[in-house]
CSV table of C-alpha atoms (C1' of nucleotides) in Angstrom, one decimal:
chain,number,residue,atom,x,y,z
A,1,MET,CA,-20.2,-13.4,18.4
A,2,THR,CA,-21.0,-10.2,16.9
A,3,ASP,CA,-21.6,-10.0,13.6
A,4,ASP,CA,-18.5,-8.1,12.5
A,5,ALA,CA,-16.1,-10.8,14.7
A,6,ARG,CA,-17.4,-13.5,12.7
A,7,LEU,CA,-17.1,-11.3,9.0
A,8,GLU,CA,-13.8,-11.1,10.1
A,9,ILE,CA,-13.2,-14.8,10.8
A,10,ALA,CA,-14.9,-15.7,6.9
A,11,ARG,CA,-12.6,-13.2,5.6
A,12,LEU,CA,-9.1,-14.4,7.5
A,13,GLU,CA,-10.7,-18.1,6.1
A,14,VAL,CA,-9.9,-16.6,2.6
A,15,SER,CA,-6.8,-14.3,3.0
A,16,ARG,CA,-5.2,-18.3,3.9
A,17,HIS,CA,-6.6,-19.5,0.5
A,18,ALA,CA,-5.4,-16.3,-1.4
A,19,ALA,CA,-1.7,-16.3,0.8
A,20,ARG,CA,-1.3,-20.1,-0.4
A,21,LEU,CA,-2.4,-19.1,-3.7
A,22,PHE,CA,-0.1,-16.1,-4.1
A,23,TRP,CA,2.9,-18.1,-2.7
A,24,GLU,CA,2.4,-20.8,-4.9
A,25,LYS,CA,1.7,-19.2,-8.6
A,26,GLY,CA,2.2,-15.4,-7.8
A,27,PHE,CA,0.6,-12.6,-7.5
A,28,ASP,CA,-0.4,-11.6,-11.1
A,29,ALA,CA,-1.4,-15.4,-11.8
A,30,THR,CA,-3.1,-15.7,-9.1
A,31,SER,CA,-6.8,-14.1,-10.1
A,32,GLY,CA,-10.2,-13.6,-8.0
A,33,ASN,CA,-12.0,-16.4,-9.4
A,34,ASP,CA,-9.2,-18.7,-8.4
A,35,ILE,CA,-9.2,-17.1,-4.8
A,36,ALA,CA,-13.1,-17.6,-4.7
A,37,ALA,CA,-13.0,-21.3,-6.1
A,38,ALA,CA,-10.3,-21.9,-3.8
A,39,ALA,CA,-12.0,-21.0,-0.6
A,40,GLY,CA,-15.4,-22.2,-2.1
A,41,ILE,CA,-17.2,-19.4,-2.3
A,42,SER,CA,-18.5,-16.9,-5.3
A,43,THR,CA,-16.2,-14.2,-6.8
A,44,ARG,CA,-19.1,-12.0,-6.2
A,45,THR,CA,-18.1,-12.8,-2.1
A,46,VAL,CA,-14.4,-12.0,-2.4
A,47,TRP,CA,-14.9,-8.5,-3.7
A,48,ARG,CA,-17.6,-8.3,-0.8
A,49,TYR,CA,-15.1,-9.4,1.3
A,50,PHE,CA,-11.7,-7.4,-0.1
A,51,ARG,CA,-11.4,-4.0,-1.4
A,52,SER,CA,-8.6,-5.1,-3.8
A,53,LYS,CA,-6.5,-8.7,-4.9
A,54,GLU,CA,-3.9,-7.5,-2.6
A,55,ALA,CA,-6.2,-6.8,0.1
A,56,CYS,CA,-7.1,-10.4,0.4
A,57,VAL,CA,-3.9,-11.4,2.1
A,58,GLU,CA,-4.2,-8.6,4.6
A,59,PRO,CA,-6.0,-10.4,7.3
A,60,VAL,CA,-3.5,-13.3,7.6
A,61,LEU,CA,-0.7,-10.8,7.6
A,62,LYS,CA,-2.5,-8.8,10.0
A,63,VAL,CA,-2.9,-11.4,12.7
A,64,SER,CA,0.5,-12.4,12.7
A,65,GLU,CA,1.5,-8.4,13.9
A,66,LEU,CA,-1.9,-8.7,16.1
A,67,ARG,CA,-1.2,-11.7,17.8
A,68,PHE,CA,2.0,-10.0,19.5
A,69,ALA,CA,0.1,-7.0,19.9
A,70,VAL,CA,-2.4,-8.5,21.8
A,71,LEU,CA,0.2,-10.9,23.6
A,72,LEU,CA,1.8,-7.5,24.6
A,73,GLY,CA,-1.4,-6.5,25.9
A,74,GLU,CA,-1.9,-9.1,28.9
A,75,TRP,CA,2.0,-8.4,29.5
A,76,PRO,CA,1.8,-7.7,33.4
A,77,LYS,CA,3.3,-3.9,34.5
A,78,THR,CA,5.1,-5.9,36.8
A,79,GLU,CA,7.3,-7.7,34.5
A,80,SER,CA,9.9,-6.3,31.6
A,81,ILE,CA,9.9,-7.4,28.4
A,82,GLU,CA,12.1,-9.7,28.8
A,83,GLN,CA,10.6,-12.0,31.8
A,84,TYR,CA,7.3,-11.6,30.3
A,85,LEU,CA,7.8,-12.9,26.5
A,86,ALA,CA,10.1,-15.5,28.1
A,87,ARG,CA,7.6,-17.3,29.3
A,88,SER,CA,4.8,-16.7,27.3
A,89,VAL,CA,5.9,-16.8,24.2
A,90,THR,CA,6.0,-20.7,23.9
A,91,ALA,CA,2.3,-21.0,24.7
A,92,PHE,CA,2.2,-18.5,21.7
A,93,VAL,CA,4.0,-20.8,19.3
A,94,SER,CA,2.2,-23.6,20.2
A,95,ASP,CA,-1.2,-22.8,18.8
A,96,GLU,CA,-1.3,-24.3,15.7
A,97,ALA,CA,-3.7,-22.8,13.4
A,98,PHE,CA,-1.0,-19.4,14.3
A,99,ILE,CA,2.1,-21.6,13.4
A,100,ARG,CA,-0.1,-21.9,9.7
A,101,ASP,CA,-0.8,-18.1,9.4
A,102,SER,CA,2.6,-17.3,10.4
A,103,ILE,CA,4.2,-19.8,7.8
A,104,ALA,CA,1.9,-18.2,5.3
A,105,ALA,CA,2.5,-14.7,6.5
A,106,VAL,CA,6.3,-15.5,6.4
A,107,ARG,CA,6.3,-16.7,3.0
A,108,ILE,CA,4.7,-13.5,1.8
A,109,LEU,CA,7.0,-11.4,3.4
A,110,ALA,CA,9.8,-13.6,1.8
A,111,ILE,CA,8.3,-12.1,-2.2
A,112,LEU,CA,7.9,-8.8,-1.2
A,113,HIS,CA,10.6,-7.6,-3.3
A,114,ARG,CA,9.5,-9.2,-6.2
A,115,GLU,CA,5.6,-8.3,-5.8
A,116,PRO,CA,5.3,-4.5,-4.9
A,117,ALA,CA,1.5,-5.3,-4.6
A,118,LEU,CA,2.2,-7.4,-1.5
A,119,ARG,CA,4.0,-4.6,0.2
A,120,SER,CA,1.1,-2.3,0.1
A,121,ALA,CA,-0.8,-5.1,1.7
A,122,TRP,CA,1.9,-5.7,4.3
A,123,LEU,CA,2.3,-1.9,5.1
A,124,MET,CA,-1.8,-2.1,5.2
A,125,ALA,CA,-1.3,-4.7,7.8
A,126,CYS,CA,1.2,-3.2,10.1
A,127,HIS,CA,-1.0,0.2,10.3
A,128,ALA,CA,-3.4,-1.9,11.5
A,129,ALA,CA,-1.0,-3.3,14.1
A,130,GLU,CA,0.1,0.0,14.8
A,131,MET,CA,-3.2,1.3,16.2
A,132,GLU,CA,-3.9,-2.0,18.4
A,133,LEU,CA,-0.5,-1.5,19.9
A,134,ARG,CA,-1.8,2.3,20.9
A,135,GLY,CA,-4.2,0.8,23.2
A,136,VAL,CA,-1.7,-1.4,24.5
A,137,ILE,CA,1.4,1.4,25.4
A,138,ALA,CA,-1.3,4.1,26.4
A,139,ASP,CA,-2.3,1.7,29.0
A,140,ARG,CA,1.5,0.5,30.0
A,141,ALA,CA,2.4,4.2,29.7
A,142,ALA,CA,-0.7,5.6,32.2
A,143,GLN,CA,-1.3,8.1,28.8
A,144,SER,CA,-4.0,8.5,26.6
A,145,ALA,CA,-4.2,6.8,23.5
A,146,GLU,CA,-4.1,10.1,21.5
A,147,ASP,CA,-1.0,11.4,23.2
A,148,PHE,CA,1.9,12.2,20.7
A,149,GLU,CA,4.5,10.4,22.8
A,150,VAL,CA,1.8,7.1,22.8
A,151,ARG,CA,1.2,7.1,19.2
A,152,LEU,CA,5.2,7.5,18.3
A,153,CYS,CA,6.0,4.8,20.4
A,154,ALA,CA,3.4,2.7,19.0
A,155,ALA,CA,5.0,3.5,14.9
A,156,SER,CA,8.3,3.3,16.3
A,157,ILE,CA,7.9,-0.7,18.1
A,158,THR,CA,6.1,-1.2,14.9
A,159,ALA,CA,8.4,-0.5,12.4
A,160,ALA,CA,11.0,-2.5,14.5
A,161,MET,CA,8.9,-5.5,14.4
A,162,ARG,CA,8.2,-5.1,11.0
A,163,LEU,CA,12.0,-4.9,10.1
A,164,VAL,CA,12.9,-7.8,12.0
A,165,ASP,CA,9.9,-9.7,10.3
A,166,GLU,CA,10.8,-8.6,6.9
A,167,GLU,CA,14.2,-10.1,7.4
A,168,ILE,CA,13.7,-13.1,9.5
A,169,SER,CA,11.2,-13.8,6.7
A,170,ALA,CA,14.2,-13.5,3.9
A,171,ALA,CA,16.7,-15.2,5.7
A,172,VAL,CA,14.5,-18.7,6.5
A,173,ILE,CA,12.8,-18.9,2.9
A,174,ASN,CA,15.1,-17.5,0.6
A,175,ASP,CA,18.3,-18.3,2.3
A,176,GLY,CA,17.4,-21.5,3.9
A,177,VAL,CA,18.7,-20.0,7.2
A,178,GLN,CA,17.4,-21.5,10.4
A,179,VAL,CA,15.8,-19.6,13.0
A,180,SER,CA,15.0,-20.6,16.4
A,181,SER,CA,11.7,-18.9,18.2
A,182,GLU,CA,13.9,-18.3,21.2
A,183,GLU,CA,16.4,-16.1,18.9
A,184,ALA,CA,13.4,-15.0,17.1
A,185,THR,CA,12.4,-13.5,20.2
A,186,ALA,CA,15.5,-12.2,21.7
A,187,ARG,CA,16.2,-10.3,18.3
A,188,ILE,CA,12.4,-8.7,18.5
A,189,ILE,CA,12.8,-7.6,22.1
A,190,SER,CA,16.1,-6.2,21.0
A,191,ALA,CA,14.4,-4.5,18.4
A,192,ILE,CA,11.7,-3.1,20.7
A,193,ARG,CA,14.0,-2.0,23.3
A,194,GLY,CA,15.7,-0.1,20.9
A,195,ALA,CA,12.5,1.7,19.1
A,196,ALA,CA,10.5,2.1,22.1
A,197,THR,CA,10.4,5.9,23.0
A,198,LEU,CA,8.3,5.9,26.3
A,199,PRO,CA,10.0,3.7,29.3
A,200,ILE,CA,7.8,0.4,29.1
A,201,CYS,CA,9.7,-2.1,28.8
A,202,ASP,CA,10.7,-2.3,32.3
A,203,ALA,CA,8.7,-2.9,35.0
A,204,VAL,CA,6.7,-0.1,35.2
A,205,THR,CA,5.1,1.3,38.5
B,1,MET,CA,19.9,13.4,-17.5
B,2,THR,CA,19.4,10.0,-17.2
B,3,ASP,CA,16.6,8.0,-18.6
B,4,ASP,CA,15.6,7.2,-15.4
B,5,ALA,CA,15.4,10.6,-14.2
B,6,ARG,CA,13.8,11.6,-17.2
B,7,LEU,CA,11.2,9.3,-16.7
B,8,GLU,CA,11.0,10.1,-12.9
B,9,ILE,CA,10.0,13.7,-14.0
B,10,ALA,CA,7.3,12.4,-16.6
B,11,ARG,CA,5.8,10.1,-13.8
B,12,LEU,CA,6.0,13.1,-11.2
B,13,GLU,CA,3.8,15.2,-13.7
B,14,VAL,CA,1.2,12.7,-14.0
B,15,SER,CA,1.1,12.0,-10.8
B,16,ARG,CA,-0.1,16.0,-9.9
B,17,HIS,CA,-2.8,15.8,-12.2
B,18,ALA,CA,-3.7,12.2,-10.1
B,19,ALA,CA,-3.7,14.1,-6.9
B,20,ARG,CA,-5.4,17.2,-8.1
B,21,LEU,CA,-8.6,14.8,-9.5
B,22,PHE,CA,-8.2,12.8,-6.2
B,23,TRP,CA,-8.7,15.4,-4.0
B,24,GLU,CA,-11.5,17.4,-6.2
B,25,LYS,CA,-13.6,14.1,-7.3
B,26,GLY,CA,-12.1,11.7,-4.6
B,27,PHE,CA,-10.4,8.7,-5.6
B,28,ASP,CA,-13.6,6.1,-6.7
B,29,ALA,CA,-14.8,9.0,-9.1
B,30,THR,CA,-11.7,9.7,-11.0
B,31,SER,CA,-10.9,6.9,-13.8
B,32,GLY,CA,-7.8,6.2,-15.5
B,33,ASN,CA,-9.4,7.9,-18.3
B,34,ASP,CA,-9.7,10.8,-16.7
B,35,ILE,CA,-6.0,11.5,-15.5
B,36,ALA,CA,-4.7,10.3,-19.4
B,37,ALA,CA,-6.7,13.0,-20.4
B,38,ALA,CA,-5.6,15.6,-17.7
B,39,ALA,CA,-2.1,14.8,-18.0
B,40,GLY,CA,-2.7,15.2,-21.9
B,41,ILE,CA,-1.5,11.7,-22.2
B,42,SER,CA,-3.0,8.0,-23.2
B,43,THR,CA,-4.5,6.0,-20.9
B,44,ARG,CA,-2.2,3.3,-22.2
B,45,THR,CA,0.8,5.3,-20.6
B,46,VAL,CA,-1.0,5.8,-17.2
B,47,TRP,CA,-0.7,2.6,-16.3
B,48,ARG,CA,2.5,2.0,-17.9
B,49,TYR,CA,3.8,4.6,-15.4
B,50,PHE,CA,2.0,3.3,-12.2
B,51,ARG,CA,0.8,-0.5,-11.8
B,52,SER,CA,-2.2,0.7,-9.6
B,53,LYS,CA,-4.3,3.8,-10.1
B,54,GLU,CA,-3.5,4.8,-6.1
B,55,ALA,CA,0.1,3.9,-7.2
B,56,CYS,CA,-0.8,7.1,-9.6
B,57,VAL,CA,-0.2,9.6,-6.4
B,58,GLU,CA,2.7,7.7,-5.3
B,59,PRO,CA,5.4,10.9,-6.7
B,60,VAL,CA,3.9,13.3,-5.1
B,61,LEU,CA,3.9,11.9,-1.9
B,62,LYS,CA,7.6,10.8,-2.1
B,63,VAL,CA,8.8,13.9,-3.5
B,64,SER,CA,7.8,15.6,-0.2
B,65,GLU,CA,8.9,12.9,2.0
B,66,LEU,CA,11.9,12.8,-0.2
B,67,ARG,CA,13.0,16.0,-0.2
B,68,PHE,CA,13.1,16.3,3.6
B,69,ALA,CA,15.3,13.0,3.0
B,70,VAL,CA,17.7,15.1,1.0
B,71,LEU,CA,17.8,18.0,2.8
B,72,LEU,CA,19.4,15.9,5.8
B,73,GLY,CA,21.6,14.7,2.9
B,74,GLU,CA,23.6,17.8,3.1
B,75,TRP,CA,23.5,18.3,6.9
B,76,PRO,CA,26.7,19.1,8.0
B,77,LYS,CA,28.3,16.4,11.0
B,78,THR,CA,29.2,19.8,12.9
B,79,GLU,CA,25.4,20.6,13.6
B,80,SER,CA,22.9,19.5,15.3
B,81,ILE,CA,19.9,19.1,13.5
B,82,GLU,CA,18.1,22.5,15.1
B,83,GLN,CA,20.8,24.7,14.0
B,84,TYR,CA,21.1,23.2,10.6
B,85,LEU,CA,17.1,22.7,9.9
B,86,ALA,CA,17.0,26.8,11.1
B,87,ARG,CA,18.6,28.0,8.4
B,88,SER,CA,17.8,25.8,5.4
B,89,VAL,CA,14.2,25.1,6.0
B,90,THR,CA,14.1,29.0,4.7
B,91,ALA,CA,15.4,27.8,1.5
B,92,PHE,CA,13.5,24.7,1.2
B,93,VAL,CA,10.5,26.3,1.7
B,94,SER,CA,10.3,29.1,-1.0
B,95,ASP,CA,10.6,26.8,-3.4
B,96,GLU,CA,7.5,27.3,-6.2
B,97,ALA,CA,6.9,23.9,-7.3
B,98,PHE,CA,8.0,21.7,-3.9
B,99,ILE,CA,5.6,24.2,-2.4
B,100,ARG,CA,2.6,23.3,-4.9
B,101,ASP,CA,3.6,19.6,-4.2
B,102,SER,CA,3.5,19.7,-0.7
B,103,ILE,CA,0.1,21.0,-0.7
B,104,ALA,CA,-1.5,18.5,-3.2
B,105,ALA,CA,0.8,15.4,-0.5
B,106,VAL,CA,-1.1,17.7,2.7
B,107,ARG,CA,-4.3,17.0,0.7
B,108,ILE,CA,-4.0,13.8,-0.1
B,109,LEU,CA,-3.0,13.0,3.8
B,110,ALA,CA,-6.0,14.7,5.1
B,111,ILE,CA,-8.6,12.4,3.0
B,112,LEU,CA,-6.7,9.2,3.8
B,113,HIS,CA,-9.5,8.5,6.6
B,114,ARG,CA,-11.9,8.4,3.6
B,115,GLU,CA,-9.9,6.6,1.2
B,116,PRO,CA,-7.9,3.6,2.3
B,117,ALA,CA,-6.3,3.3,-1.1
B,118,LEU,CA,-4.8,6.3,-0.9
B,119,ARG,CA,-3.4,5.5,2.3
B,120,SER,CA,-1.7,2.2,0.9
B,121,ALA,CA,-0.1,4.8,-1.5
B,122,TRP,CA,0.9,7.1,1.2
B,123,LEU,CA,2.6,3.7,3.0
B,124,MET,CA,4.6,2.9,0.2
B,125,ALA,CA,5.9,6.6,-0.3
B,126,CYS,CA,6.8,6.6,2.9
B,127,HIS,CA,8.4,2.9,2.5
B,128,ALA,CA,10.8,4.6,-0.6
B,129,ALA,CA,11.8,7.7,1.8
B,130,GLU,CA,12.8,5.3,4.8
B,131,MET,CA,15.1,3.5,1.7
B,132,GLU,CA,16.4,6.4,1.5
B,133,LEU,CA,16.8,7.8,4.8
B,134,ARG,CA,19.0,5.0,5.2
B,135,GLY,CA,21.8,6.0,3.5
B,136,VAL,CA,21.5,9.5,5.1
B,137,ILE,CA,21.9,8.0,8.8
B,138,ALA,CA,24.8,5.7,7.5
B,139,ASP,CA,26.4,8.7,6.3
B,140,ARG,CA,26.1,10.6,10.0
B,141,ALA,CA,26.5,7.3,12.4
B,142,ALA,CA,29.0,6.2,10.1
B,143,GLN,CA,28.1,3.1,9.6
B,144,SER,CA,27.2,0.6,6.8
B,145,ALA,CA,23.2,1.2,5.3
B,146,GLU,CA,22.8,-2.6,5.9
B,147,ASP,CA,23.2,-2.2,9.0
B,148,PHE,CA,20.2,-3.2,11.9
B,149,GLU,CA,21.0,-0.6,13.7
B,150,VAL,CA,20.9,2.2,10.8
B,151,ARG,CA,18.1,0.6,9.2
B,152,LEU,CA,16.0,0.4,12.3
B,153,CYS,CA,16.7,4.5,13.1
B,154,ALA,CA,15.7,5.2,9.6
B,155,ALA,CA,12.5,3.1,9.9
B,156,SER,CA,12.0,5.1,13.3
B,157,ILE,CA,12.5,8.4,12.1
B,158,THR,CA,10.2,8.0,8.8
B,159,ALA,CA,7.4,6.7,10.9
B,160,ALA,CA,8.1,9.8,13.1
B,161,MET,CA,7.8,12.0,10.1
B,162,ARG,CA,4.7,10.2,9.0
B,163,LEU,CA,2.8,10.5,11.8
B,164,VAL,CA,3.9,14.3,11.9
B,165,ASP,CA,2.7,14.6,8.3
B,166,GLU,CA,-0.4,13.1,8.7
B,167,GLU,CA,-1.3,15.1,11.8
B,168,ILE,CA,-0.8,18.6,10.5
B,169,SER,CA,-2.2,17.6,7.0
B,170,ALA,CA,-5.6,16.9,8.9
B,171,ALA,CA,-5.4,19.7,11.4
B,172,VAL,CA,-5.0,22.2,8.3
B,173,ILE,CA,-6.8,21.0,6.2
B,174,ASN,CA,-10.1,19.2,8.1
B,175,ASP,CA,-9.6,21.4,11.1
B,176,GLY,CA,-8.7,24.9,9.4
B,177,VAL,CA,-5.9,25.0,11.9
B,178,GLN,CA,-3.2,27.5,11.0
B,179,VAL,CA,0.6,26.1,11.1
B,180,SER,CA,3.6,27.9,10.3
B,181,SER,CA,6.6,26.6,8.8
B,182,GLU,CA,8.8,27.3,12.0
B,183,GLU,CA,6.2,25.3,14.0
B,184,ALA,CA,5.7,22.2,11.7
B,185,THR,CA,9.6,22.4,11.8
B,186,ALA,CA,10.0,22.2,15.4
B,187,ARG,CA,7.2,19.7,15.9
B,188,ILE,CA,9.0,17.4,13.1
B,189,ILE,CA,12.1,18.0,14.9
B,190,SER,CA,11.1,17.2,18.6
B,191,ALA,CA,9.6,13.8,16.9
B,192,ILE,CA,12.6,12.9,14.9
B,193,ARG,CA,14.7,13.3,18.1
B,194,GLY,CA,12.4,10.9,20.1
B,195,ALA,CA,12.4,8.9,17.5
B,196,ALA,CA,16.0,8.4,16.4
B,197,THR,CA,17.7,5.5,17.9
B,198,LEU,CA,21.2,6.4,16.7
B,199,PRO,CA,22.9,9.8,18.0
B,200,ILE,CA,23.0,11.4,14.9
B,201,CYS,CA,20.5,14.6,16.1
B,202,ASP,CA,23.7,16.3,17.6
B,203,ALA,CA,26.7,17.5,16.0
B,204,VAL,CA,29.1,14.0,15.4
B,205,THR,CA,32.8,13.8,15.3
C,1,DA,C1',22.5,15.2,-44.2
C,2,DG,C1',20.7,10.2,-44.3
C,3,DA,C1',20.5,5.4,-42.3
C,4,DC,C1',19.9,3.0,-38.0
C,5,DT,C1',19.1,1.9,-33.4
C,6,DA,C1',16.6,2.2,-29.6
C,7,DT,C1',13.3,3.4,-26.5
C,8,DC,C1',8.8,5.9,-26.0
C,9,DT,C1',4.1,6.3,-27.5
C,10,DG,C1',-0.9,5.8,-29.4
C,11,DT,C1',-4.1,2.7,-30.5
C,12,DC,C1',-6.8,-1.4,-30.4
C,13,DA,C1',-8.1,-5.8,-28.8
C,14,DC,C1',-8.2,-8.2,-24.5
C,15,DT,C1',-8.4,-10.5,-19.6
C,16,DT,C1',-9.6,-9.3,-15.2
C,17,DA,C1',-10.8,-6.5,-11.2
C,18,DG,C1',-14.3,-4.7,-9.0
C,19,DT,C1',-19.6,-2.9,-9.1
C,20,DG,C1',-24.9,-2.5,-8.7
C,21,DA,C1',-29.5,-4.7,-9.0
C,22,DC,C1',-31.7,-8.1,-7.4
C,23,DA,C1',-33.7,-12.8,-6.2
C,24,DA,C1',-32.7,-16.5,-3.3
C,25,DC,C1',-31.7,-18.8,1.3
C,26,DG,C1',-31.2,-19.0,6.3
C,27,DG,C1',-31.5,-17.8,10.9
C,28,DA,C1',-34.1,-15.2,14.5
C,29,DT,C1',-38.6,-12.9,16.3
C,30,DT,C1',-43.4,-12.3,16.8
D,1,DA,C1',-46.5,-19.6,9.9
D,2,DA,C1',-45.5,-15.1,8.8
D,3,DT,C1',-42.0,-11.8,8.4
D,4,DC,C1',-37.9,-9.5,9.2
D,5,DC,C1',-32.9,-8.8,8.1
D,6,DG,C1',-28.7,-9.8,7.2
D,7,DT,C1',-25.5,-12.3,3.6
D,8,DT,C1',-25.0,-14.9,-0.6
D,9,DG,C1',-25.1,-16.1,-5.5
D,10,DT,C1',-26.4,-15.0,-10.7
D,11,DC,C1',-25.6,-12.0,-14.4
D,12,DA,C1',-25.1,-7.7,-16.7
D,13,DC,C1',-22.1,-4.3,-16.5
D,14,DT,C1',-17.4,-0.5,-15.8
D,15,DA,C1',-13.6,0.1,-15.2
D,16,DA,C1',-8.7,-1.7,-14.3
D,17,DG,C1',-4.9,-2.8,-16.4
D,18,DT,C1',-1.9,-6.0,-20.4
D,19,DG,C1',-0.6,-7.8,-24.9
D,20,DA,C1',0.9,-6.7,-29.7
D,21,DC,C1',1.7,-4.0,-32.8
D,22,DA,C1',2.9,-0.1,-35.2
D,23,DG,C1',4.3,5.3,-35.6
D,24,DA,C1',6.8,8.9,-33.7
D,25,DT,C1',11.2,10.2,-31.5
D,26,DA,C1',16.0,11.1,-30.8
D,27,DG,C1',20.3,9.6,-30.3
D,28,DT,C1',24.8,7.8,-32.9
D,29,DC,C1',27.2,6.8,-36.8
D,30,DT,C1',29.5,7.3,-41.4
DNA sequence: AGACTATCTGTCACTTAGTGACAACGGATT
DNA sequence: AATCCGTTGTCACTAAGTGACAGATAGTCT
């Protein structure tokens, strides 16, 4: 494992504690010392890992978005998005750690309206996901990741996923609505189909 | 004028100084005291106006994006986007204050790659523009601003405008490329057409 | 005009976010 | 074992950001 990857994992682990504390006590009431104590590291290391307090949640938000991009990265060219997700989402949502991170992320998204600082972290996480998605779309569209069309498509799809994530999170946490993973997947697919500016949703030749 | 509007203007004025300082000295090398001194107000007032140092640039970034949304808000239903912008952009880009703010915004966008904190401010500004755009699109599509379709369209178009803005800014400032306002408009129109998920770009009935 | 009210601003003391410098630790290499 | 190299903790420090209060400002009522 590379040093970079190990650092990413360490950051993610601290990020989980930060997300929990922000959810339990609120962003303002949580200090860098609190996060350090919860994660069992020194405060200095918290600030070495993250450039600001809000950035402490970026990793958990990022993995939730990114794993979806990674999933799409393994999407065979011969399948439509419906076909592929129908069979792959099950395995996707049965990973314990992923579920825990997802719940943490959903909780953060549900309090975005009260915590502007966390929204900026969320938008940064979406931006990271967008960068990742460029490669996936470039591959599927058989174009360069630098092409404007590809970048536009990645941005649109990321925006669609962001909207769906925010909406479902607010509904589940704030309004107590139950949303099955099939329903969530269906809404994401529909949003992606609507937003995709390149013909990547169906099988490509 | 309402109190809110006066406060917005005061904030924008401070924001212009902050943007200039961030451009001239860099984000880290500019302190809250520097911004206060440049704007001729007390440091305390800076922190009353803005929740963080990066948020100090949000207003200048926001007006650049927002004025475009406002312009689109006056777009007659009988015209296509090309027809409308062809005749309205001229008046748009002849406003002195607007030009100055645009230059300030462009400079900030051009240094995003070095200053992650400023990117989060930029994304927040785009988010504000997206919220505004919802109303415009709802009107043109004769749907509610709360409809998912409308919100998705606003998000996609905002993402498109964000990409074009970043690209043009980096080209102009970092690579010294010359971009005429016609060219910039053409690229924005093309991106909006590509990204719009509702049929709003042509005349609507 | 003058008193009343509400909002805004500056001052100052304070807390917490975030950095710089250096020493200590641990794991890999020779 | 000696050494190298990246990571962490400690500690002192700077700068971001807040709370409390008092003076200034502006609109309103009589």
